[in-house]
Amino acid sequence: QVQLVESGGGLVQAGGSVRLSCAASGRTFSNYAMGWFRQAPGKEREFVATISGSGGNTAYADSVKGRFTISRDNAKNTVYLQMTILKPEDTAVYYCARKKGSIVRYYLDRDEYDYWGQGTQVTVSS
């Protein structure tokens, strides 16, 4: 069974920064692209960022481009989301997910991800 565990969320001031981590189980972590999604109160879950299995390719939602950075450390089975210049509208539960393959493709569709973590709350105060 694949397990994904997010951590690093909390209360952050607008304009501040925080780094989320997602630790994965399994022996073939580098074979899979990984993604971050978020769900704000009263809204549907939306794509945030994704990274290829090797870490060589990334993609971001327009709303976070230039502010957020996704990265991974395959030796630690961990993917990160570095969030900077945070805004109140970034407030959401953030989820990491494993993609169905190692290549960044069809990354906007949550159905392309087969395992999900439980999420970590990020609250940005104004």
Short mmCIF file of N, CA and C in Angstrom, two decimals:
data_model
loop_
_atom_site.label_atom_id
_atom_site.label_comp_id
_atom_site.label_asym_id
_atom_site.label_seq_id
_atom_site.Cartn_x
_atom_site.Cartn_y
_atom_site.Cartn_z
N GLN A 1 0.83 -1.18 0.00
CA GLN A 1 0.00 0.00 0.00
C GLN A 1 0.88 1.25 0.00
N VAL A 2 0.59 2.20 -0.89
CA VAL A 2 1.31 3.45 -0.97
C VAL A 2 0.71 4.43 0.03
N GLN A 3 1.57 5.07 0.82
CA GLN A 3 1.12 6.08 1.77
C GLN A 3 1.85 7.39 1.51
N LEU A 4 1.09 8.48 1.52
CA LEU A 4 1.61 9.83 1.35
C LEU A 4 1.22 10.64 2.57
N VAL A 5 2.18 11.31 3.20
CA VAL A 5 1.93 12.07 4.42
C VAL A 5 2.46 13.48 4.26
N GLU A 6 1.55 14.46 4.28
CA GLU A 6 1.93 15.87 4.16
C GLU A 6 2.24 16.45 5.54
N SER A 7 3.11 17.45 5.55
CA SER A 7 3.42 18.17 6.77
C SER A 7 3.90 19.57 6.42
N GLY A 8 3.96 20.45 7.42
CA GLY A 8 4.50 21.79 7.24
C GLY A 8 3.48 22.90 7.20
N GLY A 9 2.19 22.56 7.21
CA GLY A 9 1.16 23.59 7.16
C GLY A 9 1.02 24.31 8.49
N GLY A 10 0.24 25.38 8.47
CA GLY A 10 0.01 26.17 9.65
C GLY A 10 -0.49 27.56 9.32
N LEU A 11 -0.42 28.45 10.29
CA LEU A 11 -0.85 29.84 10.13
C LEU A 11 0.33 30.69 9.69
N VAL A 12 0.16 31.43 8.59
CA VAL A 12 1.23 32.24 8.01
C VAL A 12 0.70 33.63 7.71
N GLN A 13 1.53 34.64 7.88
CA GLN A 13 1.17 36.01 7.54
C GLN A 13 1.20 36.21 6.02
N ALA A 14 0.31 37.04 5.52
CA ALA A 14 0.35 37.41 4.11
C ALA A 14 1.72 37.97 3.76
N GLY A 15 2.25 37.55 2.61
CA GLY A 15 3.59 37.95 2.21
C GLY A 15 4.68 37.04 2.71
N GLY A 16 4.34 36.11 3.59
CA GLY A 16 5.31 35.21 4.16
C GLY A 16 5.54 33.98 3.32
N SER A 17 6.30 33.04 3.88
CA SER A 17 6.69 31.83 3.16
C SER A 17 6.52 30.61 4.06
N VAL A 18 6.31 29.47 3.43
CA VAL A 18 6.26 28.20 4.14
C VAL A 18 6.62 27.09 3.16
N ARG A 19 7.20 26.02 3.67
CA ARG A 19 7.53 24.86 2.83
C ARG A 19 6.76 23.65 3.31
N LEU A 20 5.98 23.07 2.41
CA LEU A 20 5.27 21.84 2.68
C LEU A 20 6.11 20.65 2.24
N SER A 21 5.97 19.54 2.96
CA SER A 21 6.66 18.30 2.62
C SER A 21 5.65 17.18 2.45
N CYS A 22 5.97 16.24 1.59
CA CYS A 22 5.14 15.06 1.40
C CYS A 22 6.07 13.86 1.36
N ALA A 23 5.97 13.02 2.38
CA ALA A 23 6.80 11.82 2.48
C ALA A 23 6.03 10.62 1.94
N ALA A 24 6.66 9.85 1.07
CA ALA A 24 6.01 8.72 0.41
C ALA A 24 6.67 7.41 0.81
N SER A 25 5.85 6.38 0.89
CA SER A 25 6.35 5.03 1.09
C SER A 25 6.65 4.40 -0.27
N GLY A 26 7.26 3.22 -0.27
CA GLY A 26 7.52 2.51 -1.50
C GLY A 26 8.98 2.56 -1.93
N ARG A 27 9.32 1.64 -2.83
CA ARG A 27 10.70 1.51 -3.29
C ARG A 27 10.93 2.07 -4.69
N THR A 28 9.88 2.56 -5.34
CA THR A 28 9.99 3.06 -6.71
C THR A 28 9.48 4.49 -6.82
N PHE A 29 9.78 5.30 -5.85
CA PHE A 29 9.31 6.68 -5.79
C PHE A 29 9.70 7.47 -7.04
N SER A 30 10.93 7.28 -7.52
CA SER A 30 11.41 8.05 -8.66
C SER A 30 10.73 7.67 -9.98
N ASN A 31 9.96 6.60 -10.00
CA ASN A 31 9.25 6.18 -11.21
C ASN A 31 7.98 6.98 -11.44
N TYR A 32 7.60 7.84 -10.50
CA TYR A 32 6.33 8.53 -10.57
C TYR A 32 6.48 10.03 -10.47
N ALA A 33 5.78 10.73 -11.36
CA ALA A 33 5.60 12.17 -11.17
C ALA A 33 4.73 12.40 -9.94
N MET A 34 4.90 13.56 -9.31
CA MET A 34 4.13 13.91 -8.13
C MET A 34 3.47 15.26 -8.33
N GLY A 35 2.37 15.48 -7.62
CA GLY A 35 1.66 16.73 -7.75
C GLY A 35 1.16 17.26 -6.42
N TRP A 36 0.84 18.55 -6.42
CA TRP A 36 0.18 19.21 -5.29
C TRP A 36 -1.15 19.78 -5.77
N PHE A 37 -2.19 19.57 -5.00
CA PHE A 37 -3.50 20.16 -5.21
C PHE A 37 -3.92 20.88 -3.94
N ARG A 38 -4.93 21.73 -4.05
CA ARG A 38 -5.44 22.39 -2.85
C ARG A 38 -6.95 22.54 -2.95
N GLN A 39 -7.59 22.64 -1.80
CA GLN A 39 -9.03 22.82 -1.73
C GLN A 39 -9.36 23.87 -0.69
N ALA A 40 -9.90 24.99 -1.14
CA ALA A 40 -10.30 26.08 -0.26
C ALA A 40 -11.74 25.87 0.20
N PRO A 41 -12.14 26.51 1.30
CA PRO A 41 -13.51 26.36 1.79
C PRO A 41 -14.54 26.71 0.73
N GLY A 42 -15.50 25.82 0.52
CA GLY A 42 -16.56 26.06 -0.45
C GLY A 42 -16.17 25.93 -1.90
N LYS A 43 -14.96 25.46 -2.18
CA LYS A 43 -14.49 25.34 -3.56
C LYS A 43 -14.05 23.91 -3.86
N GLU A 44 -13.93 23.61 -5.14
CA GLU A 44 -13.46 22.30 -5.57
C GLU A 44 -11.94 22.22 -5.47
N ARG A 45 -11.44 21.00 -5.37
CA ARG A 45 -10.00 20.78 -5.35
C ARG A 45 -9.38 21.21 -6.68
N GLU A 46 -8.27 21.94 -6.63
CA GLU A 46 -7.65 22.45 -7.84
C GLU A 46 -6.16 22.13 -7.89
N PHE A 47 -5.66 22.01 -9.10
CA PHE A 47 -4.25 21.73 -9.34
C PHE A 47 -3.38 22.90 -8.92
N VAL A 48 -2.21 22.60 -8.35
CA VAL A 48 -1.25 23.62 -7.95
C VAL A 48 0.07 23.48 -8.71
N ALA A 49 0.68 22.29 -8.64
CA ALA A 49 1.99 22.09 -9.26
C ALA A 49 2.25 20.60 -9.44
N THR A 50 3.15 20.27 -10.37
CA THR A 50 3.55 18.89 -10.57
C THR A 50 5.02 18.84 -10.97
N ILE A 51 5.65 17.69 -10.75
CA ILE A 51 7.06 17.50 -11.06
C ILE A 51 7.26 16.08 -11.57
N SER A 52 8.11 15.92 -12.58
CA SER A 52 8.37 14.62 -13.17
C SER A 52 9.14 13.73 -12.20
N GLY A 53 9.20 12.44 -12.52
CA GLY A 53 9.88 11.50 -11.65
C GLY A 53 11.33 11.83 -11.41
N SER A 54 12.00 12.31 -12.44
CA SER A 54 13.41 12.68 -12.34
C SER A 54 13.62 14.04 -11.70
N GLY A 55 12.57 14.85 -11.64
CA GLY A 55 12.68 16.21 -11.16
C GLY A 55 13.05 17.22 -12.22
N GLY A 56 13.20 16.77 -13.47
CA GLY A 56 13.67 17.64 -14.53
C GLY A 56 12.62 18.54 -15.16
N ASN A 57 11.35 18.22 -14.97
CA ASN A 57 10.27 19.00 -15.56
C ASN A 57 9.22 19.33 -14.52
N THR A 58 8.72 20.56 -14.55
CA THR A 58 7.69 21.02 -13.63
C THR A 58 6.63 21.80 -14.38
N ALA A 59 5.46 21.93 -13.75
CA ALA A 59 4.38 22.75 -14.28
C ALA A 59 3.59 23.32 -13.11
N TYR A 60 3.02 24.53 -13.31
CA TYR A 60 2.34 25.24 -12.24
C TYR A 60 1.02 25.82 -12.72
N ALA A 61 0.08 25.95 -11.79
CA ALA A 61 -1.12 26.72 -12.05
C ALA A 61 -0.75 28.19 -12.22
N ASP A 62 -1.48 28.90 -13.07
CA ASP A 62 -1.19 30.31 -13.30
C ASP A 62 -1.27 31.12 -12.00
N SER A 63 -2.14 30.73 -11.09
CA SER A 63 -2.35 31.48 -9.87
C SER A 63 -1.16 31.45 -8.92
N VAL A 64 -0.26 30.48 -9.09
CA VAL A 64 0.88 30.35 -8.19
C VAL A 64 2.22 30.50 -8.90
N LYS A 65 2.21 30.60 -10.21
CA LYS A 65 3.45 30.69 -10.98
C LYS A 65 4.26 31.91 -10.55
N GLY A 66 5.54 31.68 -10.30
CA GLY A 66 6.41 32.75 -9.85
C GLY A 66 6.47 32.90 -8.34
N ARG A 67 5.55 32.26 -7.63
CA ARG A 67 5.52 32.33 -6.17
C ARG A 67 5.83 30.99 -5.51
N PHE A 68 5.37 29.90 -6.13
CA PHE A 68 5.55 28.57 -5.56
C PHE A 68 6.59 27.80 -6.37
N THR A 69 7.32 26.90 -5.70
CA THR A 69 8.29 26.04 -6.36
C THR A 69 8.13 24.62 -5.86
N ILE A 70 7.95 23.68 -6.78
CA ILE A 70 7.89 22.28 -6.43
C ILE A 70 9.26 21.64 -6.66
N SER A 71 9.65 20.75 -5.77
CA SER A 71 10.92 20.04 -5.91
C SER A 71 10.80 18.66 -5.27
N ARG A 72 11.80 17.82 -5.48
CA ARG A 72 11.76 16.50 -4.88
C ARG A 72 13.16 16.02 -4.56
N ASP A 73 13.25 15.15 -3.57
CA ASP A 73 14.48 14.50 -3.18
C ASP A 73 14.20 13.01 -3.20
N ASN A 74 14.57 12.36 -4.29
CA ASN A 74 14.23 10.95 -4.45
C ASN A 74 14.96 10.05 -3.45
N ALA A 75 16.11 10.48 -2.97
CA ALA A 75 16.83 9.71 -1.96
C ALA A 75 16.07 9.68 -0.64
N LYS A 76 15.22 10.68 -0.41
CA LYS A 76 14.42 10.76 0.81
C LYS A 76 12.95 10.43 0.57
N ASN A 77 12.59 10.05 -0.65
CA ASN A 77 11.19 9.77 -0.99
C ASN A 77 10.27 10.91 -0.59
N THR A 78 10.69 12.13 -0.90
CA THR A 78 9.96 13.31 -0.45
C THR A 78 9.81 14.32 -1.57
N VAL A 79 8.62 14.92 -1.66
CA VAL A 79 8.37 16.03 -2.57
C VAL A 79 8.02 17.25 -1.73
N TYR A 80 8.43 18.43 -2.19
CA TYR A 80 8.26 19.67 -1.45
C TYR A 80 7.46 20.69 -2.26
N LEU A 81 6.82 21.59 -1.55
CA LEU A 81 6.21 22.76 -2.17
C LEU A 81 6.65 23.98 -1.37
N GLN A 82 7.56 24.76 -1.95
CA GLN A 82 8.01 26.00 -1.33
C GLN A 82 7.08 27.12 -1.76
N MET A 83 6.40 27.72 -0.82
CA MET A 83 5.41 28.75 -1.10
C MET A 83 5.91 30.08 -0.56
N THR A 84 5.95 31.09 -1.42
CA THR A 84 6.40 32.43 -1.03
C THR A 84 5.36 33.45 -1.45
N ILE A 85 5.50 34.67 -0.94
CA ILE A 85 4.58 35.77 -1.23
C ILE A 85 3.15 35.29 -1.07
N LEU A 86 2.87 34.68 0.05
CA LEU A 86 1.56 34.08 0.28
C LEU A 86 0.47 35.13 0.37
N LYS A 87 -0.70 34.77 -0.13
CA LYS A 87 -1.88 35.63 -0.15
C LYS A 87 -3.01 34.95 0.62
N PRO A 88 -3.96 35.73 1.13
CA PRO A 88 -5.11 35.10 1.82
C PRO A 88 -5.83 34.08 0.95
N GLU A 89 -5.89 34.29 -0.35
CA GLU A 89 -6.56 33.34 -1.23
C GLU A 89 -5.81 32.03 -1.40
N ASP A 90 -4.59 31.93 -0.86
CA ASP A 90 -3.87 30.67 -0.84
C ASP A 90 -4.34 29.76 0.30
N THR A 91 -5.18 30.27 1.18
CA THR A 91 -5.70 29.48 2.29
C THR A 91 -6.47 28.28 1.77
N ALA A 92 -6.05 27.09 2.18
CA ALA A 92 -6.66 25.86 1.69
C ALA A 92 -6.03 24.67 2.40
N VAL A 93 -6.64 23.51 2.21
CA VAL A 93 -6.00 22.26 2.56
C VAL A 93 -5.18 21.82 1.35
N TYR A 94 -3.91 21.54 1.56
CA TYR A 94 -3.01 21.16 0.48
C TYR A 94 -2.77 19.66 0.51
N TYR A 95 -2.92 19.03 -0.65
CA TYR A 95 -2.77 17.59 -0.79
C TYR A 95 -1.64 17.26 -1.75
N CYS A 96 -0.83 16.26 -1.43
CA CYS A 96 0.09 15.72 -2.41
C CYS A 96 -0.51 14.45 -3.01
N ALA A 97 -0.07 14.11 -4.22
CA ALA A 97 -0.62 12.97 -4.93
C ALA A 97 0.43 12.37 -5.86
N ARG A 98 0.31 11.07 -6.09
CA ARG A 98 1.20 10.36 -7.01
C ARG A 98 0.54 10.23 -8.37
N LYS A 99 1.27 10.59 -9.42
CA LYS A 99 0.74 10.52 -10.76
C LYS A 99 0.87 9.13 -11.33
N LYS A 100 0.06 8.82 -12.33
CA LYS A 100 0.08 7.51 -12.98
C LYS A 100 1.16 7.46 -14.05
N GLY A 101 2.42 7.55 -13.63
CA GLY A 101 3.54 7.54 -14.55
C GLY A 101 4.59 8.55 -14.13
N SER A 102 5.72 8.54 -14.80
CA SER A 102 6.85 9.38 -14.43
C SER A 102 6.91 10.71 -15.17
N ILE A 103 6.12 10.85 -16.23
CA ILE A 103 6.19 12.02 -17.10
C ILE A 103 5.10 13.02 -16.76
N VAL A 104 5.44 14.31 -16.82
CA VAL A 104 4.47 15.37 -16.62
C VAL A 104 3.62 15.50 -17.88
N ARG A 105 2.41 15.00 -17.81
CA ARG A 105 1.45 15.06 -18.91
C ARG A 105 0.06 14.89 -18.34
N TYR A 106 -0.92 15.59 -18.89
CA TYR A 106 -2.30 15.56 -18.40
C TYR A 106 -2.36 15.87 -16.90
N TYR A 107 -1.54 16.79 -16.47
CA TYR A 107 -1.32 17.02 -15.04
C TYR A 107 -2.43 17.81 -14.36
N LEU A 108 -3.31 18.45 -15.13
CA LEU A 108 -4.38 19.23 -14.55
C LEU A 108 -5.52 18.37 -14.01
N ASP A 109 -5.63 17.16 -14.49
CA ASP A 109 -6.75 16.28 -14.19
C ASP A 109 -6.44 15.44 -12.95
N ARG A 110 -7.22 15.62 -11.90
CA ARG A 110 -6.98 14.87 -10.68
C ARG A 110 -7.19 13.36 -10.85
N ASP A 111 -7.91 12.96 -11.90
CA ASP A 111 -8.09 11.54 -12.18
C ASP A 111 -6.81 10.89 -12.69
N GLU A 112 -5.81 11.67 -13.05
CA GLU A 112 -4.52 11.15 -13.48
C GLU A 112 -3.60 10.81 -12.31
N TYR A 113 -4.07 10.99 -11.10
CA TYR A 113 -3.31 10.70 -9.90
C TYR A 113 -3.99 9.55 -9.15
N ASP A 114 -3.20 8.57 -8.70
CA ASP A 114 -3.79 7.36 -8.15
C ASP A 114 -3.69 7.22 -6.63
N TYR A 115 -2.84 7.99 -5.97
CA TYR A 115 -2.74 7.96 -4.52
C TYR A 115 -2.69 9.38 -3.99
N TRP A 116 -3.36 9.60 -2.84
CA TRP A 116 -3.47 10.93 -2.25
C TRP A 116 -3.15 10.89 -0.77
N GLY A 117 -2.53 11.96 -0.28
CA GLY A 117 -2.33 12.12 1.14
C GLY A 117 -3.58 12.66 1.81
N GLN A 118 -3.51 12.82 3.13
CA GLN A 118 -4.66 13.30 3.90
C GLN A 118 -4.78 14.81 3.92
N GLY A 119 -3.74 15.52 3.52
CA GLY A 119 -3.79 16.96 3.42
C GLY A 119 -3.22 17.66 4.64
N THR A 120 -2.77 18.90 4.44
CA THR A 120 -2.30 19.74 5.52
C THR A 120 -2.87 21.15 5.32
N GLN A 121 -3.36 21.74 6.41
CA GLN A 121 -4.02 23.03 6.34
C GLN A 121 -3.00 24.17 6.30
N VAL A 122 -3.19 25.07 5.34
CA VAL A 122 -2.41 26.31 5.27
C VAL A 122 -3.39 27.47 5.38
N THR A 123 -3.20 28.32 6.38
CA THR A 123 -4.04 29.49 6.57
C THR A 123 -3.19 30.73 6.48
N VAL A 124 -3.54 31.64 5.58
CA VAL A 124 -2.79 32.88 5.37
C VAL A 124 -3.63 34.03 5.90
N SER A 125 -3.12 34.71 6.90
CA SER A 125 -3.83 35.82 7.51
C SER A 125 -3.47 37.13 6.84
N SER A 126 -4.43 38.05 6.81
CA SER A 126 -4.21 39.36 6.20
C SER A 126 -3.81 40.41 7.22
#
